[in-house]
Amino acid sequence: MDIKSSILVTGGAGYIGSHTAVALVEAGFRVVLLDNLCNSELSAVEGVRSLVNAGRGASVEVPFYEVDCRDREGVSEVFRSELKKGTRITGVIHFAALKAVGESVEKPDLYYDNNIGGTKVLLDVMKEFEVESLVFSSSCTVYGEPKIVPVDENSPFLPSESPYGFTKQECEKLIEEHSKTNDIPKLNSALLRYFNPIGAHPSSLIGESPKGIPNNLVPYLCLSAAGTISPLTVFGTDYPTPDGSCVRDYLHVMDLAEAHVAAIQYLIAKSLSSDLTGSSHTRAFNLGTGSGVSVLEVIAAFEKATGIPVPHVLGKRREGDVVSIWAEASRAKSELQWHATRSLEEALKDAWNWQKKSK
Ligand code: NAD
Ligand code: UDP
């Protein structure tokens, strides 16, 4: 049988995972999606399938497995099932995690078990099936409240503000440790530290669908603009920033998706390169635009991009918020040949179009 290779996308029915699956297929990869659907719906998988098949003569198969990453046998079975079909999983992009900061404070054990436990199982199964390339979804939250902005990848991990942030720090350490102690098979990994992904695929076939009332700025802002939720509260206007509101680095989710394609290509190249034969390689990358934007600027940019007013009130600071953070993103540019190309307005327009469609 002719063996083909695939990339396994855990959390593939989620927000970033679904967009990345589309970008991977567009770049010529075969993808296999795994998700336990604890924070997503099967409709996202259908959206991916529609998008990758639009305008194509031949049908592109996108297998989906409803499996929990902590279920060792279930995860192994995904690799085995694909082998039986003549497909070998040669790389993994690991998105699957719980990500609600507030919930993580209430249920830290659930976050440790799900996020760290799931990563441990995945590393074991990757070793069993000799998979050498791992892209891990990390976050700028590993930097805590940075002393210097923009932050580069050498900035220290500061005590995390939440159990969620702690799980990202621990998973990065776990992967690094696993790489150091495993040269046969080796594990090459890219630890991608996302800043603030926003927006949706321009087709509006996939987007961000948080369950319940959103915690994040842009999903909340869109619902507020649609009039289906109370006005947006700007959390804090007395910070030491130009307009008093917090500053973040917002990047379009399609830019982020393309960064994952660049990262997996980088790892495959590392695997093939002779100078690194025999030794594992781990590298962290900041993924952001390199520009900081305040909450009030996001509201103004949304109104400019869509012509829709955002009902909002100025409120108190939210506990645990970092004041200002944005990325020093030159490493990704020089080593992954990736940089964000889409504007804030484009991202907000795509977020709004998705919101209108998913009403
Ligand atoms: P998401 O919740 O939309 O996607 C995560 C997916 O993983 C969901 O579909 C969920 O059902 C699944 N999942 C969770 N635990 C699982 C488990 N044990 N087994 C199998 N599936 C499981 O979130 P997202 O925004 O797409 O985030 C993806 C990754 O990126 C996460 O690791 C998150 O921590 C990280 N991240 C996200 C952001 C952001 O702002 N969205 C920022 C930094 C980092
Ligand atoms: N924010 C806000 N109102 C909201 C949600 C968020 O003012 O309803 C602010 C929040 O204080 C932060 C920024 O928007 O400064 C981005 O918040 P988000 O939760 O999206 O991301 P994170 O805090 O993880 O960077």
Coordinates of C-alpha atoms and ligand atoms in Angstrom, one line a residue:
M1 CA 0.0 0.0 0.0
D2 CA 1.2 3.5 -0.8
I3 CA 1.7 5.2 2.6
K4 CA 0.7 8.9 2.7
S5 CA 1.6 11.2 5.5
S6 CA -0.8 13.4 7.5
I7 CA -0.7 16.0 10.2
L8 CA -2.8 15.3 13.3
V9 CA -4.6 18.5 14.6
T10 CA -5.8 18.0 18.2
G11 CA -8.5 20.5 19.1
G12 CA -9.2 20.5 15.4
A13 CA -12.9 21.4 15.9
G14 CA -11.9 24.5 17.9
Y15 CA -11.4 28.1 16.9
I16 CA -7.7 28.2 15.9
G17 CA -7.5 24.4 15.1
S18 CA -10.3 24.6 12.4
H19 CA -8.7 27.6 10.7
T20 CA -5.3 25.9 10.8
A21 CA -6.8 22.8 9.3
V22 CA -7.9 24.8 6.3
A23 CA -4.6 26.5 5.9
L24 CA -2.8 23.2 6.1
V25 CA -4.9 21.6 3.3
E26 CA -4.4 24.7 1.2
A27 CA -0.7 24.3 1.7
G28 CA -0.9 20.7 0.4
F29 CA -1.0 18.7 3.7
R30 CA -3.4 16.0 4.6
V31 CA -5.0 16.6 8.0
V32 CA -6.6 14.4 10.6
L33 CA -8.7 16.1 13.3
L34 CA -9.1 15.0 16.9
D35 CA -11.4 16.7 19.4
N36 CA -13.6 15.7 22.3
L37 CA -16.0 18.6 21.5
C38 CA -16.0 19.9 25.0
N39 CA -15.8 23.5 23.7
S40 CA -16.8 23.0 20.0
E41 CA -19.4 21.6 17.7
L42 CA -19.2 19.1 14.8
S43 CA -20.4 22.0 12.6
A44 CA -16.9 23.4 12.7
V45 CA -15.6 20.1 11.2
E46 CA -18.3 20.4 8.5
G47 CA -17.2 24.0 7.9
V48 CA -13.6 22.8 7.4
R49 CA -14.7 20.1 5.0
S50 CA -16.8 22.5 3.0
L51 CA -14.0 25.0 2.7
V52 CA -11.3 22.6 1.6
N53 CA -13.6 21.1 -1.0
A54 CA -15.0 24.3 -2.4
G55 CA -14.1 24.7 -6.0
R56 CA -12.1 21.4 -6.1
G57 CA -12.9 18.6 -8.5
A58 CA -11.7 15.8 -6.3
S59 CA -13.0 15.4 -2.8
V60 CA -10.6 16.1 0.0
E61 CA -11.1 13.7 2.9
V62 CA -10.8 15.3 6.4
P63 CA -11.1 12.4 9.0
F64 CA -12.4 13.4 12.4
Y65 CA -12.0 11.4 15.6
E66 CA -14.1 12.3 18.7
V67 CA -11.4 11.4 21.3
D68 CA -10.2 12.9 24.5
C69 CA -6.4 13.6 24.5
R70 CA -6.1 12.1 28.0
D71 CA -7.4 8.8 26.7
R72 CA -4.2 7.0 25.8
E73 CA -5.8 4.1 24.1
G74 CA -8.2 6.3 22.2
V75 CA -5.3 8.5 20.9
S76 CA -3.2 5.5 20.0
E77 CA -6.2 4.1 18.1
V78 CA -6.3 7.2 15.9
F79 CA -2.7 6.6 14.8
R80 CA -3.5 2.9 14.2
S81 CA -6.7 3.6 12.3
E82 CA -4.9 6.0 10.0
L83 CA -2.2 3.4 9.4
K84 CA -4.8 0.8 8.5
K85 CA -6.1 3.3 5.9
G86 CA -2.6 3.8 4.5
T87 CA -1.9 7.1 6.2
R88 CA 1.0 7.7 8.7
I89 CA 0.7 10.7 11.1
T90 CA 4.1 12.3 10.8
G91 CA 3.4 15.6 12.7
V92 CA 1.1 16.8 15.4
I93 CA -0.3 20.3 16.1
H94 CA -1.6 20.3 19.6
F95 CA -4.3 22.8 20.2
A96 CA -6.5 20.7 22.5
A97 CA -6.8 22.5 25.9
L98 CA -9.2 24.3 28.1
K99 CA -8.6 28.1 27.9
A100 CA -10.9 30.0 30.1
V101 CA -8.7 31.9 32.6
G102 CA -11.6 32.5 35.1
E103 CA -12.7 28.9 35.1
S104 CA -9.1 27.8 35.6
V105 CA -9.1 29.7 38.9
E106 CA -12.2 28.0 40.0
K107 CA -11.2 24.5 38.8
P108 CA -7.4 24.4 38.7
D109 CA -7.3 20.5 39.0
L110 CA -9.4 20.2 35.9
Y111 CA -7.0 22.5 34.0
Y112 CA -3.9 20.6 35.2
D113 CA -5.5 17.3 34.3
N114 CA -6.8 18.3 30.9
N115 CA -4.0 20.5 29.6
I116 CA -0.9 18.9 31.2
G117 CA -2.4 15.4 31.3
G118 CA -3.5 15.5 27.7
T119 CA 0.0 16.8 26.6
K120 CA 1.7 13.9 28.5
V121 CA -0.4 11.3 26.8
L122 CA 0.1 12.8 23.4
L123 CA 3.9 12.8 23.9
D124 CA 3.9 9.2 24.9
V125 CA 1.8 8.2 21.9
M126 CA 4.0 10.2 19.6
K127 CA 7.0 8.4 20.9
E128 CA 5.3 5.0 20.4
F129 CA 4.5 5.9 16.8
E130 CA 7.9 7.6 16.2
V131 CA 6.4 11.0 15.3
E132 CA 9.1 13.6 15.3
S133 CA 7.4 17.0 14.8
L134 CA 5.2 18.7 17.3
V135 CA 3.8 22.2 17.2
F136 CA 2.4 23.3 20.6
S137 CA -0.2 26.0 21.2
S138 CA 1.3 28.2 23.9
S139 CA 0.5 31.7 24.9
C140 CA 2.0 35.1 25.7
T141 CA 0.5 34.5 29.1
V142 CA 3.7 32.6 29.9
Y143 CA 5.4 36.0 30.2
G144 CA 3.0 37.2 32.9
E145 CA 3.2 41.0 33.3
P146 CA 6.4 41.8 31.4
K147 CA 8.9 44.3 32.6
I148 CA 9.8 45.4 29.1
V149 CA 7.6 45.5 26.0
P150 CA 7.6 44.3 23.3
V151 CA 8.5 40.9 24.8
D152 CA 10.9 38.6 23.0
E153 CA 11.2 34.9 23.4
N154 CA 14.1 35.2 25.9
S155 CA 11.9 37.1 28.3
P156 CA 11.6 35.1 31.5
F157 CA 8.5 33.2 32.5
L158 CA 7.0 35.2 35.4
P159 CA 4.7 33.6 38.0
S160 CA 1.6 32.9 36.1
E161 CA -1.6 34.9 36.8
S162 CA -3.8 31.8 36.6
P163 CA -3.8 28.0 36.6
Y164 CA -4.4 28.3 32.8
G165 CA -1.2 30.2 32.4
F166 CA 0.6 27.7 34.6
T167 CA -0.5 24.8 32.4
K168 CA 1.1 26.6 29.3
Q169 CA 4.4 27.1 31.2
E170 CA 4.4 23.5 32.4
C171 CA 3.6 22.0 29.0
E172 CA 6.4 24.0 27.4
K173 CA 8.8 22.6 30.1
L174 CA 7.4 19.1 29.6
I175 CA 8.0 19.2 25.9
E176 CA 11.5 20.6 26.3
E177 CA 12.3 17.9 28.8
H178 CA 10.9 15.2 26.6
S179 CA 13.0 16.5 23.7
K180 CA 16.2 16.5 25.8
T181 CA 15.6 12.9 27.0
N182 CA 14.4 11.5 23.7
D183 CA 16.8 11.4 20.8
I184 CA 15.5 8.1 19.5
P185 CA 13.0 8.8 18.1
K186 CA 13.8 12.5 18.3
L187 CA 11.2 15.2 19.0
N188 CA 11.5 18.5 17.2
S189 CA 9.1 21.0 18.6
A190 CA 7.9 24.6 18.0
L191 CA 6.4 26.3 21.0
L192 CA 4.1 28.9 19.5
R193 CA 3.3 31.8 21.9
Y194 CA 0.2 33.4 20.6
F195 CA -0.7 37.0 21.4
N196 CA -4.4 37.8 20.8
P197 CA -6.0 35.9 17.9
I198 CA -9.2 37.5 16.6
G199 CA -11.4 37.4 13.4
A200 CA -12.7 34.5 11.3
H201 CA -12.2 32.9 7.9
P202 CA -13.3 35.5 5.3
S203 CA -15.9 33.0 4.0
S204 CA -17.7 33.1 7.4
L205 CA -18.0 29.3 7.2
I206 CA -15.8 28.9 10.4
G207 CA -15.1 31.3 13.2
E208 CA -15.0 31.7 17.0
S209 CA -18.0 30.2 18.8
P210 CA -17.4 30.4 22.5
K211 CA -20.0 28.6 24.6
G212 CA -21.9 30.9 26.9
I213 CA -21.1 34.5 27.5
P214 CA -17.7 35.3 26.0
N215 CA -14.8 36.4 28.2
N216 CA -12.7 37.7 25.3
L217 CA -12.9 41.2 24.0
V218 CA -13.8 40.7 20.3
P219 CA -16.4 38.0 20.6
Y220 CA -18.1 40.1 23.4
L221 CA -17.8 43.3 21.4
C222 CA -19.5 41.6 18.3
L223 CA -22.4 40.4 20.4
S224 CA -22.7 43.8 22.0
A225 CA -22.7 45.4 18.5
A226 CA -25.4 42.9 17.5
G227 CA -27.5 44.0 20.4
T228 CA -27.8 40.5 21.8
I229 CA -25.9 41.1 25.0
S230 CA -25.4 44.0 27.4
P231 CA -23.0 46.8 26.4
L232 CA -19.3 46.0 26.4
T233 CA -17.5 47.0 29.6
V234 CA -14.1 48.4 29.0
F235 CA -12.1 46.9 31.9
G236 CA -10.1 49.8 33.2
T237 CA -9.4 53.3 31.8
D238 CA -6.9 54.4 34.4
Y239 CA -3.9 52.2 33.4
P240 CA -0.5 53.8 32.6
T241 CA -1.2 53.5 28.8
P242 CA -1.8 56.3 26.3
D243 CA -5.6 56.2 26.7
G244 CA -5.8 54.4 30.0
S245 CA -7.1 51.1 28.6
C246 CA -5.1 47.9 28.4
V247 CA -2.8 47.2 25.4
R248 CA -2.6 43.9 23.5
D249 CA -1.3 42.6 20.2
Y250 CA -4.3 41.4 18.1
L251 CA -3.7 39.2 15.1
H252 CA -6.0 37.7 12.5
V253 CA -6.7 34.1 13.0
M254 CA -5.8 33.3 9.4
D255 CA -2.4 34.8 9.9
L256 CA -2.0 32.6 12.9
A257 CA -3.2 29.6 11.0
E258 CA -0.6 30.3 8.3
A259 CA 2.1 30.5 11.0
H260 CA 1.3 26.9 12.0
V261 CA 1.9 25.8 8.4
A262 CA 5.2 27.6 8.5
A263 CA 6.1 26.0 11.8
I264 CA 5.3 22.5 10.7
Q265 CA 7.3 23.1 7.5
Y266 CA 10.2 24.3 9.6
L267 CA 10.1 21.2 11.8
I268 CA 9.9 18.9 8.8
A269 CA 13.0 20.7 7.4
K270 CA 14.8 20.3 10.8
S271 CA 14.0 16.5 10.8
L272 CA 15.4 16.2 7.3
S273 CA 18.5 18.3 7.8
S274 CA 21.6 16.3 8.5
D275 CA 23.3 18.7 10.9
L276 CA 20.5 17.9 13.5
T277 CA 20.4 14.2 12.9
G278 CA 20.3 12.5 16.3
S279 CA 19.5 15.5 18.4
S280 CA 16.1 16.9 19.2
H281 CA 15.3 20.5 18.7
T282 CA 12.9 22.9 20.5
R283 CA 12.3 26.5 19.6
A284 CA 9.8 29.0 20.9
F285 CA 8.3 31.7 18.7
N286 CA 6.2 34.7 19.4
L287 CA 3.2 35.0 17.1
G288 CA 1.9 38.6 17.0
T289 CA 1.9 41.6 14.7
G290 CA 4.5 43.5 16.7
S291 CA 2.1 46.3 17.5
G292 CA 0.1 47.2 20.6
V293 CA -3.5 48.3 20.4
S294 CA -5.7 49.5 23.3
V295 CA -9.2 48.4 24.1
L296 CA -10.6 51.8 23.1
E297 CA -8.6 51.7 19.9
V298 CA -10.2 48.2 19.1
I299 CA -13.7 49.7 19.6
A300 CA -12.9 52.6 17.3
A301 CA -11.3 50.3 14.6
F302 CA -14.4 48.1 14.7
E303 CA -16.7 51.1 14.2
K304 CA -14.6 52.4 11.4
A305 CA -14.4 48.9 9.7
T306 CA -18.0 48.0 9.9
G307 CA -19.9 51.3 10.4
I308 CA -21.7 49.7 13.4
P309 CA -21.5 51.5 16.8
V310 CA -20.4 49.5 19.7
P311 CA -22.5 50.1 22.9
H312 CA -19.9 50.3 25.7
V313 CA -19.4 51.6 29.2
L314 CA -16.2 52.5 30.9
G315 CA -15.7 50.1 33.9
K316 CA -13.4 49.0 36.6
R317 CA -10.2 47.0 36.0
R318 CA -10.6 43.2 35.6
E319 CA -8.6 41.3 38.2
G320 CA -5.4 39.7 36.9
D321 CA -5.2 41.6 33.6
V322 CA -1.8 42.4 32.2
V323 CA -1.5 46.1 31.5
S324 CA 0.4 46.1 28.2
I325 CA 1.9 43.4 26.1
W326 CA 2.8 43.0 22.5
A327 CA 5.2 40.8 20.6
E328 CA 8.7 41.3 19.4
A329 CA 8.0 39.0 16.4
S330 CA 11.2 39.1 14.5
R331 CA 12.3 35.5 15.3
A332 CA 9.2 34.1 13.5
K333 CA 10.0 36.4 10.5
S334 CA 13.6 35.4 10.2
E335 CA 13.3 31.7 11.0
L336 CA 9.8 30.7 9.9
Q337 CA 9.5 33.3 7.1
W338 CA 6.2 34.3 8.6
H339 CA 4.8 37.6 9.6
A340 CA 1.2 38.8 10.1
T341 CA -0.1 40.5 6.9
R342 CA -3.8 41.2 7.7
S343 CA -4.9 44.5 9.3
L344 CA -6.8 45.0 12.5
E345 CA -9.8 46.4 10.5
E346 CA -9.8 43.3 8.3
A347 CA -9.8 41.0 11.3
L348 CA -12.7 42.9 13.0
K349 CA -14.7 43.0 9.7
D350 CA -14.3 39.2 9.4
A351 CA -15.3 38.8 13.1
W352 CA -18.4 40.9 12.5
N353 CA -19.4 39.0 9.3
W354 CA -19.0 35.7 11.2
Q355 CA -21.2 37.1 14.0
K356 CA -23.9 38.2 11.5
K357 CA -23.9 34.8 9.8
S358 CA -23.9 32.7 13.0
K359 CA -26.8 34.7 14.6
Ligands
NAD1 P1 -11.0 26.3 21.5 O1 -11.6 26.0 22.8 O2 -11.9 26.9 20.4 O3 -10.3 25.0 20.9 C1 -9.7 24.0 21.7 C2 -10.4 22.7 21.3 O4 -9.8 21.7 22.1 C3 -11.9 22.7 21.5 O5 -12.5 22.3 20.3 C4 -12.1 21.6 22.6 O6 -13.3 20.9 22.5 C5 -10.8 20.8 22.5 N1 -10.4 20.1 23.7 C6 -10.1 20.6 24.9 N2 -9.7 19.7 25.7 C7 -9.6 18.5 25.0 C8 -9.2 17.2 25.3 N3 -8.8 16.9 26.5 N4 -9.2 16.3 24.3 C9 -9.6 16.6 23.1 N5 -10.0 17.8 22.8 C10 -10.0 18.8 23.7 O7 -9.7 27.3 21.8 P2 -8.8 28.0 20.7 O8 -9.0 29.5 20.9 O9 -8.9 27.4 19.4 O10 -7.4 27.6 21.4 C11 -6.6 26.6 20.9 C12 -5.3 26.5 21.7 O11 -4.6 27.8 21.6 C13 -5.5 26.2 23.1 O12 -4.4 25.4 23.6 C14 -5.4 27.6 23.8 O13 -4.9 27.5 25.1 C15 -4.3 28.3 22.9 N6 -4.4 29.7 22.9 C16 -5.5 30.4 22.5 C17 -5.6 31.7 22.6 C18 -6.9 32.5 22.2 O14 -7.0 33.7 22.5 N7 -7.8 31.9 21.5 C19 -4.5 32.5 23.0 C20 -3.3 31.8 23.3 C21 -3.3 30.4 23.3
UDP2 N1 -11.6 43.4 27.8 C1 -12.5 44.4 28.1 N2 -13.8 44.0 28.1 C2 -14.3 42.7 27.9 C3 -13.3 41.7 27.6 C4 -12.0 42.1 27.6 O1 -12.2 45.5 28.3 O2 -15.5 42.4 28.0 C5 -10.2 43.8 27.7 C6 -9.3 43.1 28.7 O3 -9.3 43.8 29.9 C7 -8.0 43.1 28.0 C8 -8.3 43.1 26.5 O4 -9.7 43.4 26.5 O5 -7.3 44.2 28.3 C9 -8.2 41.7 25.9 O6 -8.9 40.7 26.7 P1 -9.1 39.2 26.3 O7 -9.8 38.6 27.4 O8 -9.7 39.2 24.9 O9 -7.6 38.7 26.2 P2 -6.4 38.6 27.2 O10 -6.8 39.3 28.5 O11 -6.2 37.2 27.4 O12 -5.2 39.3 26.6

